[in-house]
Every structure is written in C-alpha cells, then in structure tokens.
PDB file of C-alpha atoms in Angstrom:
ATOM      1  CA  MET A 215     -12.348  11.727  -0.362  1.00  0.00           C
ATOM      2  CA  MET A 216     -11.329  11.158   3.262  1.00  0.00           C
ATOM      3  CA  GLU A 217      -7.819  11.042   4.693  1.00  0.00           C
ATOM      4  CA  LEU A 218      -7.454   7.951   6.849  1.00  0.00           C
ATOM      5  CA  ASN A 219      -4.310   8.201   8.925  1.00  0.00           C
ATOM      6  CA  THR A 220      -4.104   4.582   9.744  1.00  0.00           C
ATOM      7  CA  PHE A 221      -2.008   1.475  10.420  1.00  0.00           C
ATOM      8  CA  SER A 222      -2.887  -1.865   8.867  1.00  0.00           C
ATOM      9  CA  ILE A 223      -1.768  -5.274   7.664  1.00  0.00           C
ATOM     10  CA  ALA A 224      -2.770  -7.276   4.608  1.00  0.00           C
ATOM     11  CA  ALA A 225      -1.741 -10.917   4.927  1.00  0.00           C
ATOM     12  CA  ARG A 226      -2.122 -14.543   3.797  1.00  0.00           C
ATOM     13  CA  CYS A 227      -1.978 -17.695   5.901  1.00  0.00           C
ATOM     14  CA  PRO A 228       0.330 -20.231   4.189  1.00  0.00           C
ATOM     15  CA  ARG A 229      -1.375 -23.178   5.919  1.00  0.00           C
ATOM     16  CA  THR A 230      -5.015 -22.401   5.087  1.00  0.00           C
ATOM     17  CA  GLY A 231      -4.775 -19.951   2.184  1.00  0.00           C
ATOM     18  CA  GLN A 232      -6.964 -17.494   4.088  1.00  0.00           C
ATOM     19  CA  LEU A 233      -6.534 -13.802   3.271  1.00  0.00           C
ATOM     20  CA  GLY A 234      -7.028 -11.033   5.801  1.00  0.00           C
ATOM     21  CA  VAL A 235      -6.784  -7.356   6.623  1.00  0.00           C
ATOM     22  CA  ALA A 236      -6.633  -5.773  10.071  1.00  0.00           C
ATOM     23  CA  VAL A 237      -6.688  -2.001  10.446  1.00  0.00           C
ATOM     24  CA  ALA A 238      -6.977   0.699  13.129  1.00  0.00           C
ATOM     25  CA  SER A 239      -7.340   4.463  12.934  1.00  0.00           C
ATOM     26  CA  ALA A 240      -8.374   7.656  14.704  1.00  0.00           C
ATOM     27  CA  VAL A 241     -11.396   8.112  12.429  1.00  0.00           C
ATOM     28  CA  PRO A 242     -14.770   6.341  12.711  1.00  0.00           C
ATOM     29  CA  ALA A 243     -15.719   3.264  10.688  1.00  0.00           C
ATOM     30  CA  VAL A 244     -12.286   2.483   9.285  1.00  0.00           C
ATOM     31  CA  GLY A 245     -13.458  -1.073   8.570  1.00  0.00           C
ATOM     32  CA  ALA A 246     -16.035   0.241   6.103  1.00  0.00           C
ATOM     33  CA  MET A 247     -13.506   2.093   3.949  1.00  0.00           C
ATOM     34  CA  CYS A 248     -10.032   0.535   4.005  1.00  0.00           C
ATOM     35  CA  PRO A 249     -10.174  -3.293   3.696  1.00  0.00           C
ATOM     36  CA  TYR A 250     -11.009  -4.953   0.373  1.00  0.00           C
ATOM     37  CA  LEU A 251     -10.741  -8.724   0.028  1.00  0.00           C
ATOM     38  CA  ARG A 252     -11.620 -11.295  -2.611  1.00  0.00           C
ATOM     39  CA  ALA A 253     -11.441 -15.009  -1.856  1.00  0.00           C
ATOM     40  CA  GLY A 254      -8.798 -16.803  -3.884  1.00  0.00           C
ATOM     41  CA  VAL A 255      -7.503 -13.485  -5.272  1.00  0.00           C
ATOM     42  CA  GLY A 256      -6.064 -11.079  -2.728  1.00  0.00           C
ATOM     43  CA  ALA A 257      -6.404  -8.675   0.177  1.00  0.00           C
ATOM     44  CA  VAL A 258      -5.859  -4.901   0.018  1.00  0.00           C
ATOM     45  CA  SER A 259      -5.852  -2.016   2.465  1.00  0.00           C
ATOM     46  CA  THR A 260      -6.239   1.403   0.837  1.00  0.00           C
ATOM     47  CA  GLN A 261      -5.605   4.360   3.153  1.00  0.00           C
ATOM     48  CA  SER A 262      -4.316   7.931   3.637  1.00  0.00           C
ATOM     49  CA  TRP A 263      -6.500   9.871   1.138  1.00  0.00           C
ATOM     50  CA  VAL A 264      -8.582   6.794   0.410  1.00  0.00           C
ATOM     51  CA  ASN A 265      -9.294   5.772  -3.166  1.00  0.00           C
ATOM     52  CA  PRO A 266     -11.444   2.613  -3.060  1.00  0.00           C
ATOM     53  CA  TYR A 267     -11.025   2.119  -6.819  1.00  0.00           C
ATOM     54  CA  LEU A 268      -7.331   1.421  -6.304  1.00  0.00           C
ATOM     55  CA  ALA A 269      -8.266  -1.642  -4.264  1.00  0.00           C
ATOM     56  CA  LEU A 270     -11.068  -2.744  -6.595  1.00  0.00           C
ATOM     57  CA  HIS A 271      -8.927  -2.409  -9.717  1.00  0.00           C
ATOM     58  CA  LEU A 272      -6.018  -4.147  -8.001  1.00  0.00           C
ATOM     59  CA  LEU A 273      -8.195  -7.148  -7.196  1.00  0.00           C
ATOM     60  CA  ASP A 274      -9.490  -7.206 -10.776  1.00  0.00           C
ATOM     61  CA  ARG A 275      -5.959  -7.211 -12.200  1.00  0.00           C
ATOM     62  CA  ILE A 276      -4.625  -9.791  -9.757  1.00  0.00           C
ATOM     63  CA  GLY A 277      -7.648 -11.955 -10.490  1.00  0.00           C
ATOM     64  CA  ARG A 278      -6.680 -11.880 -14.176  1.00  0.00           C
ATOM     65  CA  GLY A 279      -3.223 -13.161 -13.292  1.00  0.00           C
ATOM     66  CA  GLU A 280      -1.111  -9.988 -13.058  1.00  0.00           C
ATOM     67  CA  ARG A 281       1.742  -9.900 -10.582  1.00  0.00           C
ATOM     68  CA  VAL A 282       1.138  -7.665  -7.585  1.00  0.00           C
ATOM     69  CA  GLU A 283       3.942  -5.207  -8.394  1.00  0.00           C
ATOM     70  CA  ALA A 284       2.780  -4.745 -11.974  1.00  0.00           C
ATOM     71  CA  ALA A 285      -0.847  -4.411 -10.910  1.00  0.00           C
ATOM     72  CA  LEU A 286       0.040  -1.794  -8.289  1.00  0.00           C
ATOM     73  CA  SER A 287       2.131   0.224 -10.746  1.00  0.00           C
ATOM     74  CA  ALA A 288      -0.690   0.188 -13.289  1.00  0.00           C
ATOM     75  CA  VAL A 289      -3.426   1.405 -10.935  1.00  0.00           C
ATOM     76  CA  LEU A 290      -1.204   4.108  -9.451  1.00  0.00           C
ATOM     77  CA  ALA A 291      -0.294   5.338 -12.943  1.00  0.00           C
ATOM     78  CA  ALA A 292      -4.001   5.924 -13.593  1.00  0.00           C
ATOM     79  CA  ASP A 293      -4.460   7.916 -10.342  1.00  0.00           C
ATOM     80  CA  ASP A 294      -3.859  11.659 -10.665  1.00  0.00           C
ATOM     81  CA  ARG A 295      -2.945  11.971  -6.959  1.00  0.00           C
ATOM     82  CA  ALA A 296      -0.918   8.853  -6.311  1.00  0.00           C
ATOM     83  CA  ASP A 297       1.306  10.943  -4.039  1.00  0.00           C
ATOM     84  CA  LEU A 298      -1.544  11.036  -1.484  1.00  0.00           C
ATOM     85  CA  ARG A 299      -2.259   7.312  -1.476  1.00  0.00           C
ATOM     86  CA  GLN A 300      -1.065   4.475   0.690  1.00  0.00           C
ATOM     87  CA  VAL A 301      -1.760   0.874  -0.284  1.00  0.00           C
ATOM     88  CA  GLY A 302      -0.721  -2.540   1.001  1.00  0.00           C
ATOM     89  CA  LEU A 303      -1.697  -5.814  -0.644  1.00  0.00           C
ATOM     90  CA  VAL A 304      -1.049  -9.530  -0.804  1.00  0.00           C
ATOM     91  CA  ASP A 305      -2.232 -12.046  -3.398  1.00  0.00           C
ATOM     92  CA  ALA A 306      -3.481 -15.608  -3.028  1.00  0.00           C
ATOM     93  CA  LYS A 307       0.064 -16.966  -3.368  1.00  0.00           C
ATOM     94  CA  GLY A 308       1.470 -14.670  -0.678  1.00  0.00           C
ATOM     95  CA  ALA A 309       3.226 -12.156  -2.929  1.00  0.00           C
ATOM     96  CA  ALA A 310       3.072  -8.691  -1.355  1.00  0.00           C
ATOM     97  CA  ALA A 311       3.397  -5.119  -2.591  1.00  0.00           C
ATOM     98  CA  ALA A 312       2.983  -1.683  -1.038  1.00  0.00           C
ATOM     99  CA  TRP A 313       3.040   2.014  -1.838  1.00  0.00           C
ATOM    100  CA  THR A 314       3.425   5.082   0.376  1.00  0.00           C
ATOM    101  CA  GLY A 315       3.047   8.341  -1.533  1.00  0.00           C
ATOM    102  CA  SER A 316       5.304  11.303  -0.785  1.00  0.00           C
ATOM    103  CA  GLY A 317       2.253  13.339   0.273  1.00  0.00           C
ATOM    104  CA  CYS A 318       1.205  10.953   3.049  1.00  0.00           C
ATOM    105  CA  THR A 319       1.319  12.520   6.506  1.00  0.00           C
ATOM    106  CA  GLU A 320       4.458  11.626   8.454  1.00  0.00           C
ATOM    107  CA  ASP A 321       5.484   9.412  10.019  1.00  0.00           C
ATOM    108  CA  ALA A 322       4.492   7.192   7.120  1.00  0.00           C
ATOM    109  CA  GLY A 323       5.916   4.011   5.666  1.00  0.00           C
ATOM    110  CA  HIS A 324       5.495   0.327   4.910  1.00  0.00           C
ATOM    111  CA  ARG A 325       7.317  -2.981   5.215  1.00  0.00           C
ATOM    112  CA  ARG A 326       6.780  -6.185   3.268  1.00  0.00           C
ATOM    113  CA  GLY A 327       7.675  -9.802   3.890  1.00  0.00           C
ATOM    114  CA  PRO A 328       6.603 -13.276   2.780  1.00  0.00           C
ATOM    115  CA  GLY A 329       2.813 -13.295   2.899  1.00  0.00           C
ATOM    116  CA  TYR A 330       2.248  -9.825   4.340  1.00  0.00           C
ATOM    117  CA  SER A 331       2.493  -6.067   4.022  1.00  0.00           C
ATOM    118  CA  VAL A 332       2.202  -3.634   6.948  1.00  0.00           C
ATOM    119  CA  GLN A 333       1.745   0.102   6.396  1.00  0.00           C
ATOM    120  CA  GLY A 334       0.766   3.251   8.224  1.00  0.00           C
ATOM    121  CA  ASN A 335       0.739   7.036   8.133  1.00  0.00           C
ATOM    122  CA  MET A 336       0.469   9.795  10.748  1.00  0.00           C
ATOM    123  CA  LEU A 337       2.138   7.325  13.091  1.00  0.00           C
ATOM    124  CA  ALA A 338       3.757   8.005  16.433  1.00  0.00           C
ATOM    125  CA  SER A 339       7.037   6.807  14.853  1.00  0.00           C
ATOM    126  CA  GLN A 340       8.468   4.262  12.424  1.00  0.00           C
ATOM    127  CA  ALA A 341       8.683   1.890  15.385  1.00  0.00           C
ATOM    128  CA  VAL A 342       4.980   1.179  14.818  1.00  0.00           C
ATOM    129  CA  ILE A 343       5.714  -0.419  11.432  1.00  0.00           C
ATOM    130  CA  ASP A 344       8.629  -2.441  12.799  1.00  0.00           C
ATOM    131  CA  ALA A 345       6.609  -3.721  15.764  1.00  0.00           C
ATOM    132  CA  MET A 346       3.778  -4.837  13.494  1.00  0.00           C
ATOM    133  CA  ALA A 347       6.078  -6.670  11.090  1.00  0.00           C
ATOM    134  CA  GLU A 348       7.896  -8.404  13.934  1.00  0.00           C
ATOM    135  CA  ALA A 349       4.593  -9.489  15.485  1.00  0.00           C
ATOM    136  CA  PHE A 350       3.478 -11.128  12.245  1.00  0.00           C
ATOM    137  CA  GLU A 351       6.804 -12.781  11.535  1.00  0.00           C
ATOM    138  CA  GLY A 352       7.001 -14.124  15.078  1.00  0.00           C
ATOM    139  CA  SER A 353       3.556 -15.740  15.130  1.00  0.00           C
ATOM    140  CA  ALA A 354       3.694 -18.163  12.194  1.00  0.00           C
ATOM    141  CA  ALA A 355       2.306 -21.076  14.231  1.00  0.00           C
ATOM    142  CA  LEU A 356      -0.941 -19.241  15.041  1.00  0.00           C
ATOM    143  CA  ASP A 357      -4.201 -18.944  13.083  1.00  0.00           C
ATOM    144  CA  LEU A 358      -4.584 -15.909  10.856  1.00  0.00           C
ATOM    145  CA  ASP A 359      -7.191 -14.170  13.027  1.00  0.00           C
ATOM    146  CA  GLU A 360      -4.857 -14.295  16.032  1.00  0.00           C
ATOM    147  CA  ARG A 361      -1.837 -13.169  14.020  1.00  0.00           C
ATOM    148  CA  LEU A 362      -3.711 -10.146  12.660  1.00  0.00           C
ATOM    149  CA  MET A 363      -4.993  -9.280  16.132  1.00  0.00           C
ATOM    150  CA  GLN A 364      -1.498  -9.452  17.589  1.00  0.00           C
ATOM    151  CA  VAL A 365      -0.191  -7.200  14.803  1.00  0.00           C
ATOM    152  CA  LEU A 366      -2.718  -4.483  15.691  1.00  0.00           C
ATOM    153  CA  GLU A 367      -1.914  -4.841  19.380  1.00  0.00           C
ATOM    154  CA  ALA A 368       1.828  -4.530  18.670  1.00  0.00           C
ATOM    155  CA  GLY A 369       1.255  -1.388  16.600  1.00  0.00           C
ATOM    156  CA  ASP A 370      -0.939   0.050  19.335  1.00  0.00           C
ATOM    157  CA  ARG A 371       1.696  -0.579  22.015  1.00  0.00           C
ATOM    158  CA  ALA A 372       4.322   1.094  19.828  1.00  0.00           C
ATOM    159  CA  GLY A 373       2.250   4.286  19.621  1.00  0.00           C
ATOM    160  CA  GLY A 374      -0.145   3.677  16.727  1.00  0.00           C
ATOM    161  CA  ASP A 375      -1.861   6.686  15.170  1.00  0.00           C
ATOM    162  CA  ARG A 376      -0.366   9.744  16.893  1.00  0.00           C
ATOM    163  CA  ARG A 377      -3.763  11.489  17.091  1.00  0.00           C
ATOM    164  CA  GLY A 378      -5.292   8.792  19.257  1.00  0.00           C
ATOM    165  CA  LYS A 379      -7.784   5.958  18.827  1.00  0.00           C
ATOM    166  CA  GLN A 380     -11.280   5.611  17.437  1.00  0.00           C
ATOM    167  CA  SER A 381     -11.953   2.506  15.330  1.00  0.00           C
ATOM    168  CA  ALA A 382     -10.526  -0.880  14.337  1.00  0.00           C
ATOM    169  CA  ALA A 383     -11.497  -3.819  12.138  1.00  0.00           C
ATOM    170  CA  LEU A 384     -10.478  -7.363  11.229  1.00  0.00           C
ATOM    171  CA  LYS A 385     -11.689  -9.138   8.099  1.00  0.00           C
ATOM    172  CA  ILE A 386     -10.820 -12.581   6.706  1.00  0.00           C
ATOM    173  CA  VAL A 387     -11.913 -14.496   3.609  1.00  0.00           C
ATOM    174  CA  ASP A 388     -11.446 -18.207   3.032  1.00  0.00           C
ATOM    175  CA  ARG A 389     -12.924 -20.091   0.054  1.00  0.00           C
ATOM    176  CA  GLU A 390     -16.399 -18.573  -0.032  1.00  0.00           C
ATOM    177  CA  GLU A 391     -17.541 -15.324  -1.621  1.00  0.00           C
ATOM    178  CA  TYR A 392     -18.600 -14.052   1.804  1.00  0.00           C
ATOM    179  CA  PRO A 393     -16.105 -13.352   4.630  1.00  0.00           C
ATOM    180  CA  SER A 394     -15.457 -15.971   7.261  1.00  0.00           C
ATOM    181  CA  LEU A 395     -14.875 -13.187   9.786  1.00  0.00           C
ATOM    182  CA  ASP A 396     -15.765  -9.494   9.611  1.00  0.00           C
ATOM    183  CA  LEU A 397     -15.466  -7.629  12.920  1.00  0.00           C
ATOM    184  CA  ARG A 398     -15.583  -3.871  13.470  1.00  0.00           C
ATOM    185  CA  VAL A 399     -15.334  -1.448  16.371  1.00  0.00           C
ATOM    186  CA  ASP A 400     -16.401   2.149  15.770  1.00  0.00           C
ATOM    187  CA  GLU A 401     -16.262   5.282  17.939  1.00  0.00           C
ATOM    188  CA  HIS A 402     -14.506   3.700  20.892  1.00  0.00           C
ATOM    189  CA  ALA A 403     -11.806   5.045  23.226  1.00  0.00           C
ATOM    190  CA  ALA A 404      -9.898   1.735  23.110  1.00  0.00           C
ATOM    191  CA  PRO A 405     -10.924   0.125  19.804  1.00  0.00           C
ATOM    192  CA  ILE A 406      -8.158  -2.470  19.592  1.00  0.00           C
ATOM    193  CA  SER A 407      -8.832  -3.758  23.103  1.00  0.00           C
ATOM    194  CA  GLU A 408     -12.530  -3.864  22.262  1.00  0.00           C
ATOM    195  CA  LEU A 409     -11.791  -5.700  19.013  1.00  0.00           C
ATOM    196  CA  ARG A 410      -9.888  -8.317  21.010  1.00  0.00           C
ATOM    197  CA  ARG A 411     -12.919  -8.748  23.282  1.00  0.00           C
ATOM    198  CA  ILE A 412     -15.290  -9.086  20.328  1.00  0.00           C
ATOM    199  CA  LEU A 413     -12.966 -11.588  18.636  1.00  0.00           C
ATOM    200  CA  THR A 414     -13.052 -13.709  21.793  1.00  0.00           C
ATOM    201  CA  ILE A 415     -16.850 -13.794  21.656  1.00  0.00           C
ATOM    202  CA  ALA A 416     -16.954 -14.299  17.878  1.00  0.00           C
ATOM    203  CA  ARG A 417     -14.813 -17.409  18.134  1.00  0.00           C
ATOM    204  CA  ARG A 418     -17.374 -18.977  20.452  1.00  0.00           C
ATOM    205  CA  GLN A 419     -20.596 -17.726  18.852  1.00  0.00           C
ATOM    206  CA  LEU A 420     -20.069 -16.427  15.294  1.00  0.00           C
ATOM    207  CA  VAL A 421     -17.423 -18.794  13.898  1.00  0.00           C
ATOM    208  CA  PRO A 422     -19.550 -21.930  14.556  1.00  0.00           C
ATOM    209  CA  PHE A 423     -22.490 -20.234  12.855  1.00  0.00           C
ATOM    210  CA  VAL A 424     -20.446 -19.292   9.760  1.00  0.00           C
ATOM    211  CA  ALA A 425     -19.024 -22.829   9.616  1.00  0.00           C
ATOM    212  CA  GLY A 426     -22.590 -24.112   9.128  1.00  0.00           C
ATOM    213  CA  MET A 427     -23.531 -21.647   6.373  1.00  0.00           C
ATOM    214  CA  PRO A 428     -24.077 -22.818   2.757  1.00  0.00           C
ATOM    215  CA  ARG A 429     -21.001 -23.453   0.601  1.00  0.00           C
ATOM    216  CA  LYS A 430     -20.739 -22.743  -3.113  1.00  0.00           C
ATOM    217  CA  ASP A 431     -19.412 -26.242  -3.824  1.00  0.00           C
ATOM    218  CA  GLY A 432     -21.692 -28.228  -1.505  1.00  0.00           C
ATOM    219  CA  PRO A 433     -25.239 -28.660  -0.219  1.00  0.00           C
ATOM    220  CA  ALA A 434     -26.847 -25.781   1.642  1.00  0.00           C
ATOM    221  CA  GLY A 435     -27.409 -27.954   4.681  1.00  0.00           C
ATOM    222  CA  ALA A 436     -28.521 -26.570   8.019  1.00  0.00           C
ATOM    223  CA  LEU A 437     -26.926 -25.421  11.241  1.00  0.00           C
ATOM    224  CA  PRO A 438     -25.857 -28.168  13.633  1.00  0.00           C
ATOM    225  CA  ASP A 439     -28.283 -28.648  16.499  1.00  0.00           C
ATOM    226  CA  ASP A 440     -25.775 -27.531  19.130  1.00  0.00           C
ATOM    227  CA  VAL A 441     -25.086 -24.253  17.280  1.00  0.00           C
ATOM    228  CA  SER A 442     -28.811 -23.566  16.854  1.00  0.00           C
ATOM    229  CA  ALA A 443     -29.408 -24.266  20.536  1.00  0.00           C
ATOM    230  CA  MET A 444     -26.567 -21.956  21.531  1.00  0.00           C
ATOM    231  CA  LEU A 445     -27.888 -19.068  19.420  1.00  0.00           C
ATOM    232  CA  LEU A 446     -31.412 -19.477  20.773  1.00  0.00           C
ATOM    233  CA  ARG A 447     -30.122 -18.603  24.228  1.00  0.00           C
ATOM    234  CA  PRO A 448     -29.892 -14.952  25.377  1.00  0.00           C
ATOM    235  CA  PRO A 449     -26.457 -13.403  24.643  1.00  0.00           C
ATOM    236  CA  GLY A 450     -25.589 -13.274  28.335  1.00  0.00           C
ATOM    237  CA  GLU A 451     -25.986 -17.051  28.601  1.00  0.00           C
ATOM    238  CA  ARG A 452     -23.894 -18.011  25.581  1.00  0.00           C
ATOM    239  CA  PRO A 453     -20.231 -19.093  25.520  1.00  0.00           C
ATOM    240  CA  GLY A 454     -17.945 -16.085  25.824  1.00  0.00           C
ATOM    241  CA  ALA A 455     -20.473 -14.018  27.757  1.00  0.00           C
ATOM    242  CA  ASP A 456     -17.880 -13.586  30.494  1.00  0.00           C
ATOM    243  CA  SER A 457     -15.892 -11.455  28.013  1.00  0.00           C
ATOM    244  CA  ALA A 458     -18.214  -8.508  28.688  1.00  0.00           C
ATOM    245  CA  PRO A 459     -16.281  -5.429  29.830  1.00  0.00           C
ATOM    246  CA  SER A 460     -15.900  -5.083  33.577  1.00  0.00           C
ATOM    247  CA  SER A 461     -16.471  -1.866  35.482  1.00  0.00           C
ATOM    248  CA  ASP A 462     -12.679  -1.431  35.579  1.00  0.00           C
ATOM    249  CA  ASP A 463     -12.543  -1.786  31.783  1.00  0.00           C
ATOM    250  CA  ARG A 464     -15.264   0.848  31.401  1.00  0.00           C
ATOM    251  CA  THR A 465     -13.428   3.188  33.776  1.00  0.00           C
ATOM    252  CA  ILE A 466     -10.216   2.851  31.770  1.00  0.00           C
ATOM    253  CA  SER A 467     -12.137   3.428  28.549  1.00  0.00           C
ATOM    254  CA  HIS A 468     -13.738   6.588  29.923  1.00  0.00           C
ATOM    255  CA  GLN A 469     -10.386   7.835  31.188  1.00  0.00           C
ATOM    256  CA  ASP A 470      -8.872   7.340  27.722  1.00  0.00           C
ATOM    257  CA  GLN A 471     -11.815   9.079  26.089  1.00  0.00           C
ATOM    258  CA  PHE A 472     -11.668  12.176  28.296  1.00  0.00           C
ATOM    259  CA  ALA A 473      -7.888  12.365  28.663  1.00  0.00           C
ATOM    260  CA  PRO A 474      -7.572  15.251  26.122  1.00  0.00           C
ATOM    261  CA  VAL A 475     -10.218  17.277  27.981  1.00  0.00           C
ATOM    262  CA  LEU A 476      -8.495  16.745  31.338  1.00  0.00           C
ATOM    263  CA  ALA A 477      -5.159  17.744  29.808  1.00  0.00           C
ATOM    264  CA  GLU A 478      -6.651  21.030  28.583  1.00  0.00           C
ATOM    265  CA  ILE A 479      -8.138  21.722  32.015  1.00  0.00           C
ATOM    266  CA  ARG A 480      -4.714  21.197  33.622  1.00  0.00           C
ATOM    267  CA  LYS A 481      -3.172  23.632  31.140  1.00  0.00           C
ATOM    268  CA  LEU A 482      -5.788  26.266  31.929  1.00  0.00           C
ATOM    269  CA  ARG A 483      -5.198  25.901  35.649  1.00  0.00           C
ATOM    270  CA  GLU A 484      -1.476  26.443  35.179  1.00  0.00           C
ATOM    271  CA  LEU A 485      -1.806  29.594  33.072  1.00  0.00           C
ATOM    272  CA  ASP A 486      -0.609  32.872  34.571  1.00  0.00           C
ATOM    273  CA  LEU A 487      -2.761  35.655  33.098  1.00  0.00           C
ATOM    274  CA  THR A 488      -1.744  38.499  35.431  1.00  0.00           C
ATOM    275  CA  GLU A 489       0.127  40.296  32.649  1.00  0.00           C
ATOM    276  CA  VAL A 490      -2.857  39.989  30.322  1.00  0.00           C
ATOM    277  CA  HIS A 491      -5.520  41.012  32.803  1.00  0.00           C
ATOM    278  CA  PRO A 492      -5.086  42.265  36.395  1.00  0.00           C
ATOM    279  CA  PRO A 493      -6.747  40.220  39.096  1.00  0.00           C
ATOM    280  CA  ILE A 494     -10.337  41.188  39.830  1.00  0.00           C
ATOM    281  CA  ILE A 495     -11.146  41.560  43.497  1.00  0.00           C
ATOM    282  CA  PHE A 496     -14.760  41.360  44.513  1.00  0.00           C
ATOM    283  CA  ASP A 497     -15.539  43.570  47.489  1.00  0.00           C
ATOM    284  CA  PRO A 498     -19.174  43.191  48.651  1.00  0.00           C
ATOM    285  CA  SER A 499     -18.840  46.236  50.947  1.00  0.00           C
ATOM    286  CA  LEU A 500     -18.090  48.608  48.087  1.00  0.00           C
ATOM    287  CA  PRO A 501     -21.720  49.732  47.463  1.00  0.00           C
ATOM    288  CA  TYR A 502     -22.108  50.633  51.134  1.00  0.00           C
ATOM    289  CA  ARG A 503     -19.024  52.795  51.528  1.00  0.00           C
ATOM    290  CA  PRO A 504     -19.562  56.509  51.978  1.00  0.00           C
ATOM    291  CA  VAL A 505     -19.078  58.462  48.785  1.00  0.00           C
ATOM    292  CA  PRO A 506     -17.386  61.887  49.114  1.00  0.00           C
ATOM    293  CA  HIS A 507     -19.434  64.840  47.896  1.00  0.00           C
ATOM    294  CA  ASP A 508     -18.253  68.185  46.632  1.00  0.00           C
TER     295      ASP A 508
END
C-alpha cells in the first residue's frame, strides 16, 4: 500500500458526457495507480494511502444504479483504514462525492460542485483546492481535456504537492470501453508542463487515430487515408512536432530537478563550524623545521 500525496480532479462534461480524471503527485507513475474510469458509469481518483478496490467497488455500485454518496459510504464502511483514504468521484449524470480521511497528511481536503470533485493531500495550502475548483468552474465552454489540464495547472501554480513534482496524468473515457485519451508523465522535474506539451501533440497525432478505431456499435472500419499517411511519417515530421522541448525548456527542467541539491550546497557553505572543530591550517614547511633535541 503506497501513500500518494496528490492533487486531482474527477469530472464529467455536460455537453459530451465524457468522464475524466487528471492527477499530479510527487511520486512516480501516479497515472497507473490513482485514476479509475468506466464509460457510461463514472470516474474515480483514489489517493493518499491508495486502495484501488475502493475505486473498483465504487464503479460496480454506481453501475448498478446506486447514488454516489451511498456507494461511497458503503465502500468506506468495508475498509478498515478509511481514515487514511482520500477519494473523489463523479457519475455519468454529474453527481459528485468525495472523502478525505482524518489520517490524510495535511494540508488535505476536497471540494465538490456540479459535475466535478477536486481533492488533494500534503498540499502547499488549501489554496490549491480552491484554485483547482475555480479553474474548472470558470472553463465551462472548453472541451473536457482542456478543462482538466487547466485544473492541474491552476493547482500547480497555487503550490501543488508541497514536496515537489514528479508525475502527472490525464485520462478520459467517452462511449467506448477503451479510453479516448490516456496520457502520462513519469519521473519528470516539471510533469504538468510536460503533460501540457504531450497533450498538444496528442491532439494532432493520437486523437485522430483513436477517432478511427473500431466502435462497439458500428463497423470496425479502417483509418482514414490522411491519418495513416500522417502516422507513416517520422515523429519529427508530423503535426505538433514543433512542440518538442527547447533548450531553454530543458534548462528550466534541469534547474527544477537539481534545486534541492543546490539549496543544500548553499546551506553547507553558510555553516559556521568553528565551535565544533577548530580551523585546520596546512603548513607545508612544518616537516622541514628544526626539531629541538634534549
């Protein structure tokens, strides 16, 4: 069982019915452990001391028609350490529920609204939650992928996870059993900025490919000729290739990555150890000085 000190959003788009989760954390591979989505049912983020079965059982219950609050109460009642869990969820109608256990690392909390739940723990402050909620509420005219991305960016600007940054993910389901978008950044000094870059490329290269994939209620078909031609080209020649990180971006990323090391070096340089150990003076002439004899 791993503690994921994390900030996330689970949300539904009222125009398309899409469900999504976006999440960021200072642990690797957060996208592999926190988001759970089921098309036409709901979206869940399970975090803090992660219990994946909370999310799986929630989706089962919601899929059978239970209301989100009742489903959440039932799965938490069956968990012997509910105090360590944090969960946010939304169903296919936009009803949201959330739980932040008393044992979650502070600052921890959640906020719900129509069609969304934002939550986080080990945050820089409660301002992270407020910034995320305001970003979602203020972007209703945008597509779900952009709204989720802006929520992560707002949380990041407000301080995010107080330990730092390491991974981020964005996942969306539509009508199919497979996700329409599933993007992850792992072990990166600026994962949310990198996720934005990858999303830019995915919109040009991945989304058209997924749009041509087989549908459960239609013929398998084949990729359009223009999409096939685009994917046959080397990555550097495809649309969005100019989104590759510049040398300035790499410099900033490296600076972020090594900032803790540089801070420790500055501390060491400022230490005054004269009271702990007297200064050592190296005198190369000492072996050649005359030694008095009795």
